Amino acid sequence: MTPDLPINLYPKPSPNLIQADHLQHTLNELHARYRSLNQGKPASYIPELAKANPDWFGICIMGVDGQRFEVGDTEQLFTIQSISKVFVHGLALEDHGRERVLDRVGVEPTGDAFNAIVLDERSKRPYNPMVNAGAIATTSLIKGKGATDRLNRMLAMFERYIGHESYIDMPTFTSERSTGHRNRAMAHLMLNFGMIDEHIDEALDLYFQQCSLMVDCRDLAMMAATLANRGKNPLTGIQAVPAEYVRDMLSVMYTCGMYNFAGEWAYLVGLPAKSGVCGGIIVVVPNRMGIAVFSPPLDERGNSVRGVKVCEDLSQQFGLHLFDCTGSEKIT
Ligand code: GLU
């Protein structure tokens, strides 16, 4: 028998109930609470990252309506590192479509460290675009007539998200390149299985360049807000990535974005996110806002210690967990 009660398949989003001054006050409080948390250490595998000041600490929220809330060191520049993987994944999808990207890189979380030299036994694909092997395979898919064209296309892509030009930090790039032996080994393993083509050095250089892009916490919040805003930069109105691929990018962030803490993160914070060894974390609250935290000291899994704390508290306090249905305070 067909039930005669109507079912509302498309409930309207909740109204905006968070006041701007309340949000700003909360950011100030979180910054004050965690500023003195002295756990973890900045990454030290290259000198440029080891030079980071462990006290740097910034939090920035960019709403999809273009409102910005921030506290602390939100204009301190640093290299984007692994957070770049999200956006290069988007460009690969734009260049080749879902099927072809999936042929080369899976979407399965690994539970292994980000730099594990491991491929899926059966398919020989790297597990996902957020671990190094998968990111190198993704980067190798970027289209262009030669290395310079590929780099320029990548920089133009980042500019669409950030809203202004950004540059590659040469000392970081050259350090990454001269010490990246594990990444090189992974690229060779993938070449052996036909997962990337023979232009290995070019792909690796582009990968090291993407990791060396200079950003600040405001830039990261804008990039996250662009994803929250269906791929359109909230301030410039420029479509940074076709809206159809935002879902792919966010799904992979949700399951694989926080190194081998991704499952616990999904459980505790419940939002798509990506962190990098620079100490940055971006978090996307779909249709609402982008969150960025920057604080270089990392825990043993490579995530910013203060960053994780701030995001846990924000999610809890404002009921941002995607599967939270207790009706706590909502932001649109
Ligand atoms: N450039 C780093 C590497 O490939 C990225 C590390 C990270 O942020 O996870 O080793």
Short mmCIF file of C-alpha atoms and ligand atoms in Angstrom, two decimals:
data_model
loop_
_atom_site.label_atom_id
_atom_site.label_comp_id
_atom_site.label_asym_id
_atom_site.label_seq_id
_atom_site.Cartn_x
_atom_site.Cartn_y
_atom_site.Cartn_z
CA MET A 1 0.00 0.00 0.00
CA THR A 2 1.30 3.48 -0.83
CA PRO A 3 1.57 5.64 2.30
CA ASP A 4 -0.44 8.82 1.92
CA LEU A 5 1.77 10.93 4.21
CA PRO A 6 4.06 13.25 2.23
CA ILE A 7 7.78 12.79 2.82
CA ASN A 8 9.96 15.85 2.73
CA LEU A 9 12.98 14.71 0.75
CA TYR A 10 14.47 18.18 0.51
CA PRO A 11 14.27 19.91 3.87
CA LYS A 12 15.21 23.58 3.81
CA PRO A 13 18.58 24.37 5.40
CA SER A 14 18.40 25.65 8.97
CA PRO A 15 18.44 29.41 9.36
CA ASN A 16 21.62 31.19 10.30
CA LEU A 17 21.61 31.30 14.06
CA ILE A 18 25.22 32.05 14.85
CA GLN A 19 25.90 35.68 15.61
CA ALA A 20 29.08 37.16 14.17
CA ASP A 21 30.28 38.46 17.55
CA HIS A 22 29.68 35.06 19.12
CA LEU A 23 31.80 33.37 16.47
CA GLN A 24 34.61 35.93 16.86
CA HIS A 25 34.46 35.58 20.64
CA THR A 26 34.72 31.79 20.30
CA LEU A 27 37.79 32.07 18.07
CA ASN A 28 39.45 34.41 20.58
CA GLU A 29 38.68 31.97 23.37
CA LEU A 30 40.02 28.96 21.49
CA HIS A 31 43.18 30.83 20.60
CA ALA A 32 43.72 31.83 24.23
CA ARG A 33 42.95 28.29 25.44
CA TYR A 34 45.39 26.48 23.15
CA ARG A 35 48.15 29.06 22.72
CA SER A 36 49.99 27.63 25.71
CA LEU A 37 49.57 24.00 24.63
CA ASN A 38 53.19 23.02 24.10
CA GLN A 39 52.95 19.56 22.59
CA GLY A 40 54.35 18.28 19.31
CA LYS A 41 57.19 19.49 17.12
CA PRO A 42 57.38 21.22 13.74
CA ALA A 43 58.35 18.92 10.85
CA SER A 44 62.12 18.72 10.47
CA TYR A 45 62.79 16.57 7.41
CA ILE A 46 63.92 19.71 5.55
CA PRO A 47 65.53 22.82 7.12
CA GLU A 48 62.84 25.20 5.76
CA LEU A 49 60.11 23.50 7.81
CA ALA A 50 62.30 23.06 10.88
CA LYS A 51 62.73 26.86 10.98
CA ALA A 52 59.03 27.34 11.77
CA ASN A 53 58.30 29.13 15.03
CA PRO A 54 56.36 26.69 17.27
CA ASP A 55 54.39 29.65 18.69
CA TRP A 56 52.83 30.62 15.35
CA PHE A 57 49.12 30.07 15.72
CA GLY A 58 46.33 31.43 13.54
CA ILE A 59 42.66 30.56 13.02
CA CYS A 60 40.59 31.92 10.16
CA ILE A 61 37.01 31.26 9.11
CA MET A 62 35.64 32.42 5.77
CA GLY A 63 31.90 32.21 5.27
CA VAL A 64 30.42 31.39 1.86
CA ASP A 65 28.92 34.88 2.11
CA GLY A 66 32.46 36.36 2.18
CA GLN A 67 32.54 37.24 5.90
CA ARG A 68 35.89 36.60 7.55
CA PHE A 69 36.61 35.89 11.22
CA GLU A 70 40.16 35.45 12.42
CA VAL A 71 42.57 35.52 15.31
CA GLY A 72 46.35 35.21 15.68
CA ASP A 73 48.98 34.72 12.97
CA THR A 74 46.69 34.59 9.96
CA GLU A 75 49.07 36.50 7.69
CA GLN A 76 52.18 34.43 8.40
CA LEU A 77 53.33 32.79 5.16
CA PHE A 78 54.23 29.10 5.00
CA THR A 79 54.34 26.33 2.39
CA ILE A 80 51.07 24.55 1.76
CA GLN A 81 52.58 21.02 1.64
CA SER A 82 50.04 18.18 1.55
CA ILE A 83 47.02 20.47 1.60
CA SER A 84 47.81 21.08 -2.08
CA LYS A 85 46.83 17.47 -2.83
CA VAL A 86 43.13 18.28 -2.54
CA PHE A 87 43.26 20.97 -5.20
CA VAL A 88 45.51 19.11 -7.61
CA HIS A 89 43.07 16.20 -7.35
CA GLY A 90 40.38 18.68 -8.45
CA LEU A 91 42.47 19.78 -11.43
CA ALA A 92 43.12 16.17 -12.47
CA LEU A 93 39.37 15.51 -12.34
CA GLU A 94 38.77 18.60 -14.43
CA ASP A 95 41.42 17.47 -16.95
CA HIS A 96 40.36 13.84 -17.26
CA GLY A 97 37.01 13.18 -15.59
CA ARG A 98 36.13 10.81 -12.77
CA GLU A 99 36.64 7.47 -14.54
CA ARG A 100 40.14 8.07 -15.83
CA VAL A 101 41.35 9.49 -12.51
CA LEU A 102 39.86 6.48 -10.74
CA ASP A 103 41.75 4.16 -13.13
CA ARG A 104 45.01 5.59 -11.82
CA VAL A 105 44.28 6.39 -8.16
CA GLY A 106 41.87 4.71 -5.75
CA VAL A 107 39.68 6.28 -3.09
CA GLU A 108 40.39 3.87 -0.25
CA PRO A 109 41.83 5.06 3.10
CA THR A 110 45.05 3.25 4.01
CA GLY A 111 45.56 3.55 7.75
CA ASP A 112 49.26 3.73 6.82
CA ALA A 113 51.58 6.71 7.09
CA PHE A 114 51.27 9.30 4.30
CA ASN A 115 54.63 8.32 2.83
CA ALA A 116 54.18 4.53 2.95
CA ILE A 117 55.55 2.80 -0.13
CA VAL A 118 52.50 0.72 -0.79
CA LEU A 119 50.09 0.14 -3.69
CA ASP A 120 46.80 -1.73 -3.81
CA GLU A 121 47.81 -5.39 -4.30
CA ARG A 122 45.07 -6.16 -6.79
CA SER A 123 44.76 -3.01 -8.90
CA LYS A 124 48.35 -1.75 -8.42
CA ARG A 125 46.89 1.70 -7.96
CA PRO A 126 47.98 3.93 -5.11
CA TYR A 127 45.27 3.92 -2.45
CA ASN A 128 44.03 7.50 -2.65
CA PRO A 129 45.07 11.00 -3.81
CA MET A 130 45.83 12.19 -0.25
CA VAL A 131 48.80 9.87 0.41
CA ASN A 132 52.05 10.72 -1.34
CA ALA A 133 51.96 7.88 -3.88
CA GLY A 134 48.42 8.81 -4.92
CA ALA A 135 49.24 12.50 -5.00
CA ILE A 136 52.23 11.94 -7.28
CA ALA A 137 50.05 9.84 -9.61
CA THR A 138 47.39 12.58 -9.55
CA THR A 139 49.95 15.29 -10.28
CA SER A 140 51.31 13.26 -13.20
CA LEU A 141 47.86 13.54 -14.80
CA ILE A 142 47.90 17.36 -15.01
CA LYS A 143 47.69 18.40 -18.63
CA GLY A 144 50.03 20.87 -20.33
CA LYS A 145 52.46 21.35 -23.19
CA GLY A 146 55.63 20.73 -21.21
CA ALA A 147 56.72 21.40 -17.64
CA THR A 148 56.27 25.18 -17.67
CA ASP A 149 52.77 25.00 -19.06
CA ARG A 150 51.78 22.40 -16.44
CA LEU A 151 53.20 24.53 -13.64
CA ASN A 152 51.41 27.62 -14.96
CA ARG A 153 48.12 25.75 -15.18
CA MET A 154 48.58 24.60 -11.61
CA LEU A 155 49.41 28.11 -10.36
CA ALA A 156 46.38 29.49 -12.21
CA MET A 157 44.23 26.85 -10.53
CA PHE A 158 45.50 27.83 -7.06
CA GLU A 159 44.89 31.49 -7.90
CA ARG A 160 41.24 30.78 -8.68
CA TYR A 161 40.77 29.38 -5.15
CA ILE A 162 42.90 31.91 -3.30
CA GLY A 163 41.77 34.99 -5.19
CA HIS A 164 45.27 36.33 -5.81
CA GLU A 165 48.58 35.16 -7.27
CA SER A 166 50.87 33.00 -5.17
CA TYR A 167 54.41 31.77 -5.68
CA ILE A 168 56.62 28.74 -5.15
CA ASP A 169 59.20 28.99 -2.36
CA MET A 170 62.41 27.99 -4.13
CA PRO A 171 64.46 26.90 -1.06
CA THR A 172 61.62 24.57 -0.01
CA PHE A 173 61.23 23.23 -3.53
CA THR A 174 64.94 22.48 -3.93
CA SER A 175 65.11 20.86 -0.48
CA GLU A 176 62.04 18.73 -1.18
CA ARG A 177 63.54 17.73 -4.49
CA SER A 178 66.98 16.81 -3.15
CA THR A 179 65.68 14.85 -0.14
CA GLY A 180 62.54 13.28 -1.64
CA HIS A 181 63.99 9.79 -2.12
CA ARG A 182 60.90 7.98 -0.83
CA ASN A 183 58.70 9.94 -3.21
CA ARG A 184 61.08 9.07 -6.04
CA ALA A 185 60.96 5.40 -5.06
CA MET A 186 57.16 5.47 -5.13
CA ALA A 187 57.16 7.07 -8.54
CA HIS A 188 59.42 4.30 -9.86
CA LEU A 189 57.22 1.63 -8.34
CA MET A 190 54.19 3.17 -10.03
CA LEU A 191 56.04 3.41 -13.33
CA ASN A 192 56.80 -0.30 -13.03
CA PHE A 193 53.05 -0.99 -12.82
CA GLY A 194 52.14 1.46 -15.56
CA MET A 195 50.32 3.79 -13.18
CA ILE A 196 52.32 6.82 -14.28
CA ASP A 197 54.16 7.49 -17.52
CA GLU A 198 57.91 7.70 -17.97
CA HIS A 199 58.18 11.46 -17.34
CA ILE A 200 58.83 10.73 -13.68
CA ASP A 201 61.17 13.62 -12.96
CA GLU A 202 58.75 16.12 -14.42
CA ALA A 203 55.87 14.73 -12.34
CA LEU A 204 58.00 14.74 -9.19
CA ASP A 205 59.17 18.30 -9.79
CA LEU A 206 55.59 19.44 -10.20
CA TYR A 207 54.64 17.57 -7.01
CA PHE A 208 57.49 19.22 -5.06
CA GLN A 209 56.48 22.59 -6.51
CA GLN A 210 52.84 22.20 -5.47
CA CYS A 211 53.98 21.36 -1.92
CA SER A 212 56.12 24.53 -1.89
CA LEU A 213 53.35 27.00 -2.72
CA MET A 214 53.34 29.92 -0.26
CA VAL A 215 50.05 30.61 1.50
CA ASP A 216 48.82 32.07 4.76
CA CYS A 217 45.95 31.03 6.96
CA ARG A 218 43.57 33.48 5.23
CA ASP A 219 44.39 31.93 1.85
CA LEU A 220 43.65 28.45 3.19
CA ALA A 221 40.33 29.59 4.67
CA MET A 222 39.40 31.06 1.29
CA MET A 223 40.33 27.83 -0.49
CA ALA A 224 38.20 25.83 1.94
CA ALA A 225 35.34 28.33 1.61
CA THR A 226 35.50 27.97 -2.17
CA LEU A 227 34.94 24.23 -1.78
CA ALA A 228 32.15 24.92 0.74
CA ASN A 229 30.64 27.24 -1.88
CA ARG A 230 30.36 24.53 -4.59
CA GLY A 231 33.70 25.43 -6.12
CA LYS A 232 33.06 29.16 -6.51
CA ASN A 233 35.32 31.67 -4.75
CA PRO A 234 33.01 33.60 -2.41
CA LEU A 235 34.73 36.95 -3.02
CA THR A 236 35.72 36.91 -6.69
CA GLY A 237 32.78 34.79 -7.86
CA ILE A 238 35.22 32.79 -10.03
CA GLN A 239 34.48 29.08 -10.44
CA ALA A 240 37.74 27.45 -9.28
CA VAL A 241 36.70 23.90 -10.17
CA PRO A 242 33.57 22.57 -11.90
CA ALA A 243 30.91 22.07 -9.21
CA GLU A 244 30.42 18.43 -10.25
CA TYR A 245 33.89 17.52 -8.89
CA VAL A 246 33.54 19.14 -5.47
CA ARG A 247 31.75 16.04 -4.25
CA ASP A 248 34.71 13.82 -5.28
CA MET A 249 37.21 16.11 -3.60
CA LEU A 250 35.25 16.34 -0.36
CA SER A 251 34.58 12.60 -0.18
CA VAL A 252 38.26 11.81 -0.40
CA MET A 253 39.09 14.52 2.14
CA TYR A 254 36.48 13.10 4.48
CA THR A 255 37.86 9.56 4.41
CA CYS A 256 41.57 10.16 3.81
CA GLY A 257 42.48 13.79 4.58
CA MET A 258 43.98 13.55 8.05
CA TYR A 259 46.73 10.94 7.55
CA ASN A 260 46.20 7.84 9.66
CA PHE A 261 43.95 9.81 12.01
CA ALA A 262 41.29 10.13 9.29
CA GLY A 263 38.84 7.66 10.83
CA GLU A 264 39.01 9.17 14.29
CA TRP A 265 38.72 12.64 12.78
CA ALA A 266 35.61 11.65 10.81
CA TYR A 267 34.15 10.29 14.02
CA LEU A 268 35.05 13.22 16.26
CA VAL A 269 34.90 16.24 13.96
CA GLY A 270 32.76 14.85 11.15
CA LEU A 271 33.86 17.23 8.39
CA PRO A 272 36.01 16.92 5.25
CA ALA A 273 39.50 18.20 6.02
CA LYS A 274 43.13 18.05 4.96
CA SER A 275 46.26 18.69 6.90
CA GLY A 276 49.88 19.18 5.91
CA VAL A 277 53.27 18.92 7.57
CA CYS A 278 53.44 22.72 7.54
CA GLY A 279 50.99 22.62 10.47
CA GLY A 280 48.00 23.78 8.46
CA ILE A 281 44.55 22.19 8.45
CA ILE A 282 41.64 23.12 6.20
CA VAL A 283 38.09 22.10 7.02
CA VAL A 284 35.07 22.43 4.76
CA VAL A 285 31.58 22.95 6.16
CA PRO A 286 29.55 22.42 2.98
CA ASN A 287 27.34 25.36 2.00
CA ARG A 288 28.46 27.30 5.07
CA MET A 289 32.15 28.07 5.55
CA GLY A 290 35.80 27.18 5.24
CA ILE A 291 37.96 26.89 8.35
CA ALA A 292 41.77 27.07 8.43
CA VAL A 293 44.10 26.63 11.38
CA PHE A 294 47.86 27.07 11.27
CA SER A 295 50.21 25.98 14.05
CA PRO A 296 53.44 24.15 13.14
CA PRO A 297 53.92 21.66 16.04
CA LEU A 298 52.70 18.26 14.81
CA ASP A 299 51.60 15.15 16.64
CA GLU A 300 53.08 11.74 15.83
CA ARG A 301 50.70 11.29 12.88
CA GLY A 302 51.66 14.58 11.26
CA ASN A 303 48.64 16.71 12.23
CA SER A 304 48.89 20.10 13.93
CA VAL A 305 48.33 19.56 17.66
CA ARG A 306 46.57 22.89 18.23
CA GLY A 307 44.80 22.61 14.88
CA VAL A 308 43.13 19.33 15.80
CA LYS A 309 42.04 20.71 19.17
CA VAL A 310 40.54 23.87 17.67
CA CYS A 311 38.61 21.92 15.03
CA GLU A 312 37.28 19.41 17.55
CA ASP A 313 36.02 22.25 19.74
CA LEU A 314 34.51 24.25 16.87
CA SER A 315 32.68 21.20 15.54
CA GLN A 316 31.40 20.33 19.00
CA GLN A 317 30.43 23.84 20.01
CA PHE A 318 28.55 24.72 16.84
CA GLY A 319 27.19 21.26 16.05
CA LEU A 320 29.06 21.15 12.74
CA HIS A 321 29.50 17.35 12.56
CA LEU A 322 27.80 16.35 9.30
CA PHE A 323 25.87 13.60 11.03
CA ASP A 324 24.93 15.57 14.12
CA CYS A 325 21.17 15.59 14.36
CA THR A 326 20.73 16.84 17.90
CA GLY A 327 19.76 20.32 16.68
CA SER A 328 22.47 22.29 18.41
CA GLU A 329 23.35 25.76 17.18
CA LYS A 330 23.53 25.97 13.35
CA ILE A 331 25.38 28.13 10.89
CA THR A 332 24.24 28.53 7.32
N1 GLU B 1 56.25 17.54 0.65
C1 GLU B 1 55.87 16.53 1.57
C2 GLU B 1 56.25 15.16 1.07
O1 GLU B 1 55.87 14.78 -0.01
C3 GLU B 1 54.41 16.63 1.87
C4 GLU B 1 54.21 16.08 3.19
C5 GLU B 1 52.89 16.41 3.83
O2 GLU B 1 52.51 17.58 4.01
O3 GLU B 1 52.23 15.41 4.18
O4 GLU B 1 56.91 14.44 1.75
#
